[in-house]
Amino acid sequence: MVEVRIEEKPEFRVCGKKVWISGQNNEEFSVFWKEARETGLVERLKHIMCECAMERSCIGVSRVEKDPADRAFFFYIACETDQEENDLESFTIPAAKWAVFSNHGKSLGEALVEAELFCHFKWLKTSGYVHAMAPEMEVYPERDGSLVEYWLPIEASEKDKEIK
């Protein structure tokens, strides 16, 4: 069962490698994660992440901040760090309010897809929030190898802004 919490996080820097995702092909994510494990990228990121890193884990970052509806974007396997690495790309994720969808599953991939579907087709429709103009993230907390978190940047919907 997907659990939801709201969390605010100040801006932070990430460092990692990217791949172009051409649309709704989930296989592209799996291939990139497999490659990142096989080439040692995941282990390398674990060594350069800062102590303040989210759950001390590698993260997947979907750069959809220009148009969240466009499902073709750069996807990064990255970590939160203050270090600069010559062969990795760094950028800042802005301060934001996040809806965090936590889920366990038979596989992390299935759990992530279930969390995303719950977010977009159930929770978001009735929450009073909309997708904010910031990247989406997937987090794999090291404390629990069967848990995945889908982080959606949120802001009050126009309707809810008018009420306030």
PDB file of N, CA and C in Angstrom, residues 19-117:
ATOM      1  N   VAL A  19      20.819  10.223 -19.087  1.00  0.00           N
ATOM      2  CA  VAL A  19      20.436   9.562 -20.325  1.00  0.00           C
ATOM      3  C   VAL A  19      19.146  10.225 -20.795  1.00  0.00           C
ATOM      4  N   TRP A  20      18.917  10.243 -22.102  1.00  0.00           N
ATOM      5  CA  TRP A  20      17.684  10.788 -22.649  1.00  0.00           C
ATOM      6  C   TRP A  20      16.616   9.701 -22.620  1.00  0.00           C
ATOM      7  N   ILE A  21      15.470  10.004 -22.025  1.00  0.00           N
ATOM      8  CA  ILE A  21      14.315   9.112 -22.016  1.00  0.00           C
ATOM      9  C   ILE A  21      13.372   9.625 -23.094  1.00  0.00           C
ATOM     10  N   SER A  22      13.051   8.766 -24.049  1.00  0.00           N
ATOM     11  CA  SER A  22      12.336   9.231 -25.237  1.00  0.00           C
ATOM     12  C   SER A  22      10.821   9.226 -25.113  1.00  0.00           C
ATOM     13  N   GLY A  23      10.297   8.809 -23.990  1.00  0.00           N
ATOM     14  CA  GLY A  23       8.846   8.803 -23.814  1.00  0.00           C
ATOM     15  C   GLY A  23       8.447   7.829 -22.730  1.00  0.00           C
ATOM     16  N   GLN A  24       7.356   7.151 -22.917  1.00  0.00           N
ATOM     17  CA  GLN A  24       6.804   6.258 -21.891  1.00  0.00           C
ATOM     18  C   GLN A  24       7.446   4.867 -21.865  1.00  0.00           C
ATOM     19  N   ASN A  25       8.662   4.724 -22.350  1.00  0.00           N
ATOM     20  CA  ASN A  25       9.333   3.428 -22.362  1.00  0.00           C
ATOM     21  C   ASN A  25      10.075   3.197 -21.051  1.00  0.00           C
ATOM     22  N   ASN A  26       9.441   2.485 -20.113  1.00  0.00           N
ATOM     23  CA  ASN A  26      10.056   2.238 -18.812  1.00  0.00           C
ATOM     24  C   ASN A  26      11.322   1.395 -18.913  1.00  0.00           C
ATOM     25  N   GLU A  27      11.496   0.667 -19.986  1.00  0.00           N
ATOM     26  CA  GLU A  27      12.681  -0.168 -20.168  1.00  0.00           C
ATOM     27  C   GLU A  27      13.958   0.682 -20.203  1.00  0.00           C
ATOM     28  N   GLU A  28      13.869   1.893 -20.722  1.00  0.00           N
ATOM     29  CA  GLU A  28      15.043   2.769 -20.788  1.00  0.00           C
ATOM     30  C   GLU A  28      15.598   3.066 -19.397  1.00  0.00           C
ATOM     31  N   PHE A  29      14.734   3.208 -18.405  1.00  0.00           N
ATOM     32  CA  PHE A  29      15.184   3.438 -17.032  1.00  0.00           C
ATOM     33  C   PHE A  29      15.934   2.212 -16.518  1.00  0.00           C
ATOM     34  N   SER A  30      15.337   1.036 -16.714  1.00  0.00           N
ATOM     35  CA  SER A  30      15.944  -0.208 -16.224  1.00  0.00           C
ATOM     36  C   SER A  30      17.317  -0.432 -16.828  1.00  0.00           C
ATOM     37  N   VAL A  31      17.442  -0.205 -18.120  1.00  0.00           N
ATOM     38  CA  VAL A  31      18.726  -0.397 -18.803  1.00  0.00           C
ATOM     39  C   VAL A  31      19.774   0.557 -18.228  1.00  0.00           C
ATOM     40  N   PHE A  32      19.388   1.805 -17.988  1.00  0.00           N
ATOM     41  CA  PHE A  32      20.336   2.785 -17.461  1.00  0.00           C
ATOM     42  C   PHE A  32      20.756   2.436 -16.035  1.00  0.00           C
ATOM     43  N   TRP A  33      19.808   2.026 -15.179  1.00  0.00           N
ATOM     44  CA  TRP A  33      20.163   1.625 -13.814  1.00  0.00           C
ATOM     45  C   TRP A  33      21.089   0.413 -13.834  1.00  0.00           C
ATOM     46  N   LYS A  34      20.819  -0.548 -14.699  1.00  0.00           N
ATOM     47  CA  LYS A  34      21.670  -1.749 -14.807  1.00  0.00           C
ATOM     48  C   LYS A  34      23.080  -1.345 -15.219  1.00  0.00           C
ATOM     49  N   GLU A  35      23.180  -0.497 -16.218  1.00  0.00           N
ATOM     50  CA  GLU A  35      24.476  -0.002 -16.684  1.00  0.00           C
ATOM     51  C   GLU A  35      25.209   0.740 -15.561  1.00  0.00           C
ATOM     52  N   ALA A  36      24.485   1.534 -14.792  1.00  0.00           N
ATOM     53  CA  ALA A  36      25.100   2.300 -13.695  1.00  0.00           C
ATOM     54  C   ALA A  36      25.657   1.375 -12.614  1.00  0.00           C
ATOM     55  N   ARG A  37      24.965   0.279 -12.354  1.00  0.00           N
ATOM     56  CA  ARG A  37      25.484  -0.691 -11.376  1.00  0.00           C
ATOM     57  C   ARG A  37      26.704  -1.414 -11.940  1.00  0.00           C
ATOM     58  N   GLU A  38      26.612  -1.844 -13.191  1.00  0.00           N
ATOM     59  CA  GLU A  38      27.700  -2.618 -13.807  1.00  0.00           C
ATOM     60  C   GLU A  38      28.973  -1.807 -13.997  1.00  0.00           C
ATOM     61  N   THR A  39      28.863  -0.531 -14.291  1.00  0.00           N
ATOM     62  CA  THR A  39      30.047   0.310 -14.517  1.00  0.00           C
ATOM     63  C   THR A  39      30.624   0.877 -13.222  1.00  0.00           C
ATOM     64  N   GLY A  40      29.961   0.649 -12.094  1.00  0.00           N
ATOM     65  CA  GLY A  40      30.455   1.147 -10.815  1.00  0.00           C
ATOM     66  C   GLY A  40      29.962   2.545 -10.466  1.00  0.00           C
ATOM     67  N   LEU A  41      29.097   3.128 -11.297  1.00  0.00           N
ATOM     68  CA  LEU A  41      28.606   4.478 -11.021  1.00  0.00           C
ATOM     69  C   LEU A  41      27.865   4.535  -9.693  1.00  0.00           C
ATOM     70  N   VAL A  42      26.995   3.574  -9.431  1.00  0.00           N
ATOM     71  CA  VAL A  42      26.213   3.591  -8.188  1.00  0.00           C
ATOM     72  C   VAL A  42      27.142   3.562  -6.974  1.00  0.00           C
ATOM     73  N   GLU A  43      28.142   2.687  -6.982  1.00  0.00           N
ATOM     74  CA  GLU A  43      29.091   2.618  -5.856  1.00  0.00           C
ATOM     75  C   GLU A  43      29.875   3.916  -5.723  1.00  0.00           C
ATOM     76  N   ARG A  44      30.279   4.484  -6.841  1.00  0.00           N
ATOM     77  CA  ARG A  44      31.022   5.744  -6.823  1.00  0.00           C
ATOM     78  C   ARG A  44      30.178   6.857  -6.214  1.00  0.00           C
ATOM     79  N   LEU A  45      28.899   6.934  -6.604  1.00  0.00           N
ATOM     80  CA  LEU A  45      28.018   7.966  -6.060  1.00  0.00           C
ATOM     81  C   LEU A  45      27.845   7.803  -4.556  1.00  0.00           C
ATOM     82  N   LYS A  46      27.781   6.566  -4.096  1.00  0.00           N
ATOM     83  CA  LYS A  46      27.648   6.324  -2.647  1.00  0.00           C
ATOM     84  C   LYS A  46      28.846   6.876  -1.884  1.00  0.00           C
ATOM     85  N   HIS A  47      30.012   6.887  -2.521  1.00  0.00           N
ATOM     86  CA  HIS A  47      31.229   7.381  -1.860  1.00  0.00           C
ATOM     87  C   HIS A  47      31.343   8.897  -1.865  1.00  0.00           C
ATOM     88  N   ILE A  48      30.690   9.562  -2.830  1.00  0.00           N
ATOM     89  CA  ILE A  48      30.827  11.026  -2.879  1.00  0.00           C
ATOM     90  C   ILE A  48      29.617  11.762  -2.310  1.00  0.00           C
ATOM     91  N   MET A  49      28.562  11.027  -1.953  1.00  0.00           N
ATOM     92  CA  MET A  49      27.387  11.726  -1.413  1.00  0.00           C
ATOM     93  C   MET A  49      27.698  12.320  -0.057  1.00  0.00           C
ATOM     94  N   CYS A  50      27.054  13.423   0.231  1.00  0.00           N
ATOM     95  CA  CYS A  50      27.288  14.104   1.497  1.00  0.00           C
ATOM     96  C   CYS A  50      26.484  13.421   2.609  1.00  0.00           C
ATOM     97  N   GLU A  51      26.885  13.691   3.825  1.00  0.00           N
ATOM     98  CA  GLU A  51      26.210  13.101   4.987  1.00  0.00           C
ATOM     99  C   GLU A  51      24.747  13.509   5.068  1.00  0.00           C
ATOM    100  N   CYS A  52      24.420  14.663   4.489  1.00  0.00           N
ATOM    101  CA  CYS A  52      23.047  15.153   4.552  1.00  0.00           C
ATOM    102  C   CYS A  52      22.164  14.530   3.474  1.00  0.00           C
ATOM    103  N   ALA A  53      22.731  13.671   2.638  1.00  0.00           N
ATOM    104  CA  ALA A  53      22.000  13.123   1.493  1.00  0.00           C
ATOM    105  C   ALA A  53      20.712  12.445   1.921  1.00  0.00           C
ATOM    106  N   MET A  54      19.730  12.542   1.053  1.00  0.00           N
ATOM    107  CA  MET A  54      18.412  11.958   1.305  1.00  0.00           C
ATOM    108  C   MET A  54      18.556  10.463   1.557  1.00  0.00           C
ATOM    109  N   GLU A  55      18.348  10.068   2.783  1.00  0.00           N
ATOM    110  CA  GLU A  55      18.372   8.652   3.145  1.00  0.00           C
ATOM    111  C   GLU A  55      19.691   7.974   2.784  1.00  0.00           C
ATOM    112  N   ARG A  56      20.736   8.770   2.530  1.00  0.00           N
ATOM    113  CA  ARG A  56      22.042   8.223   2.131  1.00  0.00           C
ATOM    114  C   ARG A  56      21.884   7.239   0.980  1.00  0.00           C
ATOM    115  N   SER A  57      21.246   7.679  -0.077  1.00  0.00           N
ATOM    116  CA  SER A  57      20.991   6.791  -1.199  1.00  0.00           C
ATOM    117  C   SER A  57      21.159   7.495  -2.530  1.00  0.00           C
ATOM    118  N   CYS A  58      21.382   6.682  -3.551  1.00  0.00           N
ATOM    119  CA  CYS A  58      21.375   7.212  -4.912  1.00  0.00           C
ATOM    120  C   CYS A  58      19.934   7.557  -5.264  1.00  0.00           C
ATOM    121  N   ILE A  59      19.790   8.519  -6.139  1.00  0.00           N
ATOM    122  CA  ILE A  59      18.453   8.935  -6.548  1.00  0.00           C
ATOM    123  C   ILE A  59      18.369   8.965  -8.065  1.00  0.00           C
ATOM    124  N   GLY A  60      17.165   8.812  -8.561  1.00  0.00           N
ATOM    125  CA  GLY A  60      16.886   9.035  -9.968  1.00  0.00           C
ATOM    126  C   GLY A  60      16.186  10.374 -10.075  1.00  0.00           C
ATOM    127  N   VAL A  61      16.632  11.225 -11.000  1.00  0.00           N
ATOM    128  CA  VAL A  61      16.055  12.554 -11.153  1.00  0.00           C
ATOM    129  C   VAL A  61      15.543  12.712 -12.574  1.00  0.00           C
ATOM    130  N   SER A  62      14.256  12.957 -12.695  1.00  0.00           N
ATOM    131  CA  SER A  62      13.625  13.201 -13.995  1.00  0.00           C
ATOM    132  C   SER A  62      13.518  14.703 -14.196  1.00  0.00           C
ATOM    133  N   ARG A  63      14.246  15.237 -15.175  1.00  0.00           N
ATOM    134  CA  ARG A  63      14.298  16.680 -15.413  1.00  0.00           C
ATOM    135  C   ARG A  63      13.084  17.121 -16.224  1.00  0.00           C
ATOM    136  N   VAL A  64      11.944  17.196 -15.568  1.00  0.00           N
ATOM    137  CA  VAL A  64      10.674  17.558 -16.213  1.00  0.00           C
ATOM    138  C   VAL A  64      10.216  18.967 -15.830  1.00  0.00           C
ATOM    139  N   GLU A  65      11.095  19.742 -15.213  1.00  0.00           N
ATOM    140  CA  GLU A  65      10.667  21.027 -14.653  1.00  0.00           C
ATOM    141  C   GLU A  65      10.190  22.044 -15.683  1.00  0.00           C
ATOM    142  N   LYS A  66      10.593  21.929 -16.937  1.00  0.00           N
ATOM    143  CA  LYS A  66      10.119  22.880 -17.950  1.00  0.00           C
ATOM    144  C   LYS A  66       8.702  22.561 -18.409  1.00  0.00           C
ATOM    145  N   ASP A  67       8.356  21.277 -18.427  1.00  0.00           N
ATOM    146  CA  ASP A  67       7.015  20.856 -18.846  1.00  0.00           C
ATOM    147  C   ASP A  67       6.732  19.465 -18.288  1.00  0.00           C
ATOM    148  N   PRO A  68       6.140  19.372 -17.104  1.00  0.00           N
ATOM    149  CA  PRO A  68       5.890  18.064 -16.497  1.00  0.00           C
ATOM    150  C   PRO A  68       5.036  17.128 -17.349  1.00  0.00           C
ATOM    151  N   ALA A  69       4.268  17.658 -18.281  1.00  0.00           N
ATOM    152  CA  ALA A  69       3.434  16.808 -19.131  1.00  0.00           C
ATOM    153  C   ALA A  69       4.245  16.137 -20.242  1.00  0.00           C
ATOM    154  N   ASP A  70       5.421  16.682 -20.565  1.00  0.00           N
ATOM    155  CA  ASP A  70       6.272  16.109 -21.610  1.00  0.00           C
ATOM    156  C   ASP A  70       7.066  14.963 -21.004  1.00  0.00           C
ATOM    157  N   ARG A  71       6.783  13.748 -21.420  1.00  0.00           N
ATOM    158  CA  ARG A  71       7.422  12.584 -20.824  1.00  0.00           C
ATOM    159  C   ARG A  71       8.685  12.155 -21.576  1.00  0.00           C
ATOM    160  N   ALA A  72       9.270  13.052 -22.348  1.00  0.00           N
ATOM    161  CA  ALA A  72      10.600  12.865 -22.926  1.00  0.00           C
ATOM    162  C   ALA A  72      11.510  13.871 -22.211  1.00  0.00           C
ATOM    163  N   PHE A  73      12.571  13.379 -21.561  1.00  0.00           N
ATOM    164  CA  PHE A  73      13.393  14.234 -20.713  1.00  0.00           C
ATOM    165  C   PHE A  73      14.724  13.558 -20.407  1.00  0.00           C
ATOM    166  N   PHE A  74      15.640  14.327 -19.809  1.00  0.00           N
ATOM    167  CA  PHE A  74      16.884  13.746 -19.302  1.00  0.00           C
ATOM    168  C   PHE A  74      16.608  13.146 -17.934  1.00  0.00           C
ATOM    169  N   PHE A  75      17.138  11.946 -17.740  1.00  0.00           N
ATOM    170  CA  PHE A  75      17.021  11.239 -16.465  1.00  0.00           C
ATOM    171  C   PHE A  75      18.431  11.039 -15.923  1.00  0.00           C
ATOM    172  N   TYR A  76      18.620  11.409 -14.671  1.00  0.00           N
ATOM    173  CA  TYR A  76      19.931  11.287 -14.021  1.00  0.00           C
ATOM    174  C   TYR A  76      19.914  10.207 -12.958  1.00  0.00           C
ATOM    175  N   ILE A  77      20.994   9.480 -12.872  1.00  0.00           N
ATOM    176  CA  ILE A  77      21.287   8.681 -11.688  1.00  0.00           C
ATOM    177  C   ILE A  77      22.326   9.512 -10.962  1.00  0.00           C
ATOM    178  N   ALA A  78      21.996   9.912  -9.742  1.00  0.00           N
ATOM    179  CA  ALA A  78      22.788  10.936  -9.071  1.00  0.00           C
ATOM    180  C   ALA A  78      22.796  10.714  -7.563  1.00  0.00           C
ATOM    181  N   CYS A  79      23.493  11.605  -6.883  1.00  0.00           N
ATOM    182  CA  CYS A  79      23.467  11.643  -5.425  1.00  0.00           C
ATOM    183  C   CYS A  79      23.553  13.091  -4.989  1.00  0.00           C
ATOM    184  N   GLU A  80      23.114  13.335  -3.781  1.00  0.00           N
ATOM    185  CA  GLU A  80      23.235  14.666  -3.196  1.00  0.00           C
ATOM    186  C   GLU A  80      24.674  14.825  -2.711  1.00  0.00           C
ATOM    187  N   THR A  81      25.337  15.866  -3.172  1.00  0.00           N
ATOM    188  CA  THR A  81      26.738  16.071  -2.796  1.00  0.00           C
ATOM    189  C   THR A  81      27.122  17.528  -2.963  1.00  0.00           C
ATOM    190  N   ASP A  82      28.171  17.926  -2.280  1.00  0.00           N
ATOM    191  CA  ASP A  82      28.721  19.263  -2.475  1.00  0.00           C
ATOM    192  C   ASP A  82      30.029  19.174  -3.257  1.00  0.00           C
ATOM    193  N   GLN A  83      30.414  17.992  -3.674  1.00  0.00           N
ATOM    194  CA  GLN A  83      31.644  17.797  -4.443  1.00  0.00           C
ATOM    195  C   GLN A  83      31.389  18.003  -5.930  1.00  0.00           C
ATOM    196  N   GLU A  84      32.429  18.419  -6.629  1.00  0.00           N
ATOM    197  CA  GLU A  84      32.391  18.519  -8.086  1.00  0.00           C
ATOM    198  C   GLU A  84      33.229  17.376  -8.639  1.00  0.00           C
ATOM    199  N   GLU A  85      32.703  16.689  -9.608  1.00  0.00           N
ATOM    200  CA  GLU A  85      33.424  15.604 -10.265  1.00  0.00           C
ATOM    201  C   GLU A  85      33.513  15.942 -11.743  1.00  0.00           C
ATOM    202  N   ASN A  86      34.724  15.926 -12.302  1.00  0.00           N
ATOM    203  CA  ASN A  86      34.935  16.370 -13.687  1.00  0.00           C
ATOM    204  C   ASN A  86      34.095  15.626 -14.708  1.00  0.00           C
ATOM    205  N   ASP A  87      33.894  14.342 -14.533  1.00  0.00           N
ATOM    206  CA  ASP A  87      33.190  13.551 -15.542  1.00  0.00           C
ATOM    207  C   ASP A  87      31.712  13.353 -15.225  1.00  0.00           C
ATOM    208  N   LEU A  88      31.215  14.023 -14.187  1.00  0.00           N
ATOM    209  CA  LEU A  88      29.804  13.941 -13.828  1.00  0.00           C
ATOM    210  C   LEU A  88      29.190  15.335 -13.937  1.00  0.00           C
ATOM    211  N   GLU A  89      27.905  15.378 -14.158  1.00  0.00           N
ATOM    212  CA  GLU A  89      27.202  16.655 -14.284  1.00  0.00           C
ATOM    213  C   GLU A  89      26.549  17.013 -12.952  1.00  0.00           C
ATOM    214  N   SER A  90      26.675  18.272 -12.556  1.00  0.00           N
ATOM    215  CA  SER A  90      26.073  18.759 -11.313  1.00  0.00           C
ATOM    216  C   SER A  90      25.010  19.796 -11.632  1.00  0.00           C
ATOM    217  N   PHE A  91      23.979  19.852 -10.816  1.00  0.00           N
ATOM    218  CA  PHE A  91      22.959  20.890 -10.934  1.00  0.00           C
ATOM    219  C   PHE A  91      22.239  21.009  -9.601  1.00  0.00           C
ATOM    220  N   THR A  92      21.487  22.084  -9.462  1.00  0.00           N
ATOM    221  CA  THR A  92      20.773  22.351  -8.209  1.00  0.00           C
ATOM    222  C   THR A  92      19.301  22.022  -8.375  1.00  0.00           C
ATOM    223  N   ILE A  93      18.787  21.277  -7.427  1.00  0.00           N
ATOM    224  CA  ILE A  93      17.352  21.024  -7.351  1.00  0.00           C
ATOM    225  C   ILE A  93      16.789  22.103  -6.418  1.00  0.00           C
ATOM    226  N   PRO A  94      15.796  22.853  -6.876  1.00  0.00           N
ATOM    227  CA  PRO A  94      15.318  23.997  -6.089  1.00  0.00           C
ATOM    228  C   PRO A  94      14.595  23.575  -4.808  1.00  0.00           C
ATOM    229  N   ALA A  95      14.538  24.502  -3.889  1.00  0.00           N
ATOM    230  CA  ALA A  95      13.736  24.292  -2.679  1.00  0.00           C
ATOM    231  C   ALA A  95      12.302  24.037  -3.130  1.00  0.00           C
ATOM    232  N   ALA A  96      11.654  23.101  -2.478  1.00  0.00           N
ATOM    233  CA  ALA A  96      10.289  22.766  -2.902  1.00  0.00           C
ATOM    234  C   ALA A  96       9.539  22.056  -1.788  1.00  0.00           C
ATOM    235  N   LYS A  97       8.239  22.024  -1.978  1.00  0.00           N
ATOM    236  CA  LYS A  97       7.366  21.181  -1.174  1.00  0.00           C
ATOM    237  C   LYS A  97       7.181  19.910  -2.008  1.00  0.00           C
ATOM    238  N   TRP A  98       7.268  18.764  -1.364  1.00  0.00           N
ATOM    239  CA  TRP A  98       7.214  17.485  -2.068  1.00  0.00           C
ATOM    240  C   TRP A  98       6.116  16.609  -1.482  1.00  0.00           C
ATOM    241  N   ALA A  99       5.410  15.929  -2.344  1.00  0.00           N
ATOM    242  CA  ALA A  99       4.553  14.822  -1.924  1.00  0.00           C
ATOM    243  C   ALA A  99       5.405  13.577  -2.129  1.00  0.00           C
ATOM    244  N   VAL A 100       5.615  12.831  -1.060  1.00  0.00           N
ATOM    245  CA  VAL A 100       6.483  11.656  -1.105  1.00  0.00           C
ATOM    246  C   VAL A 100       5.603  10.414  -0.994  1.00  0.00           C
ATOM    247  N   PHE A 101       5.701   9.557  -2.005  1.00  0.00           N
ATOM    248  CA  PHE A 101       4.900   8.343  -2.092  1.00  0.00           C
ATOM    249  C   PHE A 101       5.813   7.152  -1.844  1.00  0.00           C
ATOM    250  N   SER A 102       5.656   6.518  -0.684  1.00  0.00           N
ATOM    251  CA  SER A 102       6.496   5.386  -0.298  1.00  0.00           C
ATOM    252  C   SER A 102       5.764   4.094  -0.591  1.00  0.00           C
ATOM    253  N   ASN A 103       6.519   3.112  -1.111  1.00  0.00           N
ATOM    254  CA  ASN A 103       5.872   1.849  -1.468  1.00  0.00           C
ATOM    255  C   ASN A 103       6.872   0.699  -1.431  1.00  0.00           C
ATOM    256  N   HIS A 104       6.383  -0.451  -1.007  1.00  0.00           N
ATOM    257  CA  HIS A 104       7.117  -1.713  -1.079  1.00  0.00           C
ATOM    258  C   HIS A 104       6.489  -2.539  -2.190  1.00  0.00           C
ATOM    259  N   GLY A 105       7.281  -3.410  -2.796  1.00  0.00           N
ATOM    260  CA  GLY A 105       6.722  -4.263  -3.838  1.00  0.00           C
ATOM    261  C   GLY A 105       7.569  -5.485  -4.076  1.00  0.00           C
ATOM    262  N   LYS A 106       7.072  -6.341  -4.966  1.00  0.00           N
ATOM    263  CA  LYS A 106       7.830  -7.537  -5.336  1.00  0.00           C
ATOM    264  C   LYS A 106       9.182  -7.142  -5.913  1.00  0.00           C
ATOM    265  N   SER A 107       9.189  -6.063  -6.693  1.00  0.00           N
ATOM    266  CA  SER A 107      10.436  -5.501  -7.214  1.00  0.00           C
ATOM    267  C   SER A 107      10.367  -3.993  -7.027  1.00  0.00           C
ATOM    268  N   LEU A 108      11.531  -3.362  -6.992  1.00  0.00           N
ATOM    269  CA  LEU A 108      11.553  -1.910  -6.834  1.00  0.00           C
ATOM    270  C   LEU A 108      10.895  -1.222  -8.020  1.00  0.00           C
ATOM    271  N   GLY A 109      11.102  -1.769  -9.216  1.00  0.00           N
ATOM    272  CA  GLY A 109      10.484  -1.183 -10.402  1.00  0.00           C
ATOM    273  C   GLY A 109       8.970  -1.202 -10.330  1.00  0.00           C
ATOM    274  N   GLU A 110       8.395  -2.333  -9.924  1.00  0.00           N
ATOM    275  CA  GLU A 110       6.941  -2.433  -9.793  1.00  0.00           C
ATOM    276  C   GLU A 110       6.434  -1.497  -8.703  1.00  0.00           C
ATOM    277  N   ALA A 111       7.164  -1.422  -7.593  1.00  0.00           N
ATOM    278  CA  ALA A 111       6.752  -0.547  -6.493  1.00  0.00           C
ATOM    279  C   ALA A 111       6.775   0.918  -6.923  1.00  0.00           C
ATOM    280  N   LEU A 112       7.785   1.297  -7.708  1.00  0.00           N
ATOM    281  CA  LEU A 112       7.873   2.678  -8.192  1.00  0.00           C
ATOM    282  C   LEU A 112       6.716   2.997  -9.130  1.00  0.00           C
ATOM    283  N   VAL A 113       6.446   2.126 -10.080  1.00  0.00           N
ATOM    284  CA  VAL A 113       5.345   2.363 -11.024  1.00  0.00           C
ATOM    285  C   VAL A 113       4.019   2.457 -10.275  1.00  0.00           C
ATOM    286  N   GLU A 114       3.800   1.582  -9.305  1.00  0.00           N
ATOM    287  CA  GLU A 114       2.567   1.628  -8.517  1.00  0.00           C
ATOM    288  C   GLU A 114       2.447   2.959  -7.770  1.00  0.00           C
ATOM    289  N   ALA A 115       3.549   3.442  -7.185  1.00  0.00           N
ATOM    290  CA  ALA A 115       3.531   4.716  -6.465  1.00  0.00           C
ATOM    291  C   ALA A 115       3.225   5.873  -7.419  1.00  0.00           C
ATOM    292  N   GLU A 116       3.843   5.860  -8.606  1.00  0.00           N
ATOM    293  CA  GLU A 116       3.596   6.924  -9.580  1.00  0.00           C
ATOM    294  C   GLU A 116       2.146   6.914 -10.064  1.00  0.00           C
ATOM    295  N   LEU A 117       1.615   5.739 -10.352  1.00  0.00           N
ATOM    296  CA  LEU A 117       0.223   5.646 -10.806  1.00  0.00           C
ATOM    297  C   LEU A 117      -0.732   6.137  -9.725  1.00  0.00           C
TER     298      LEU A 117
END
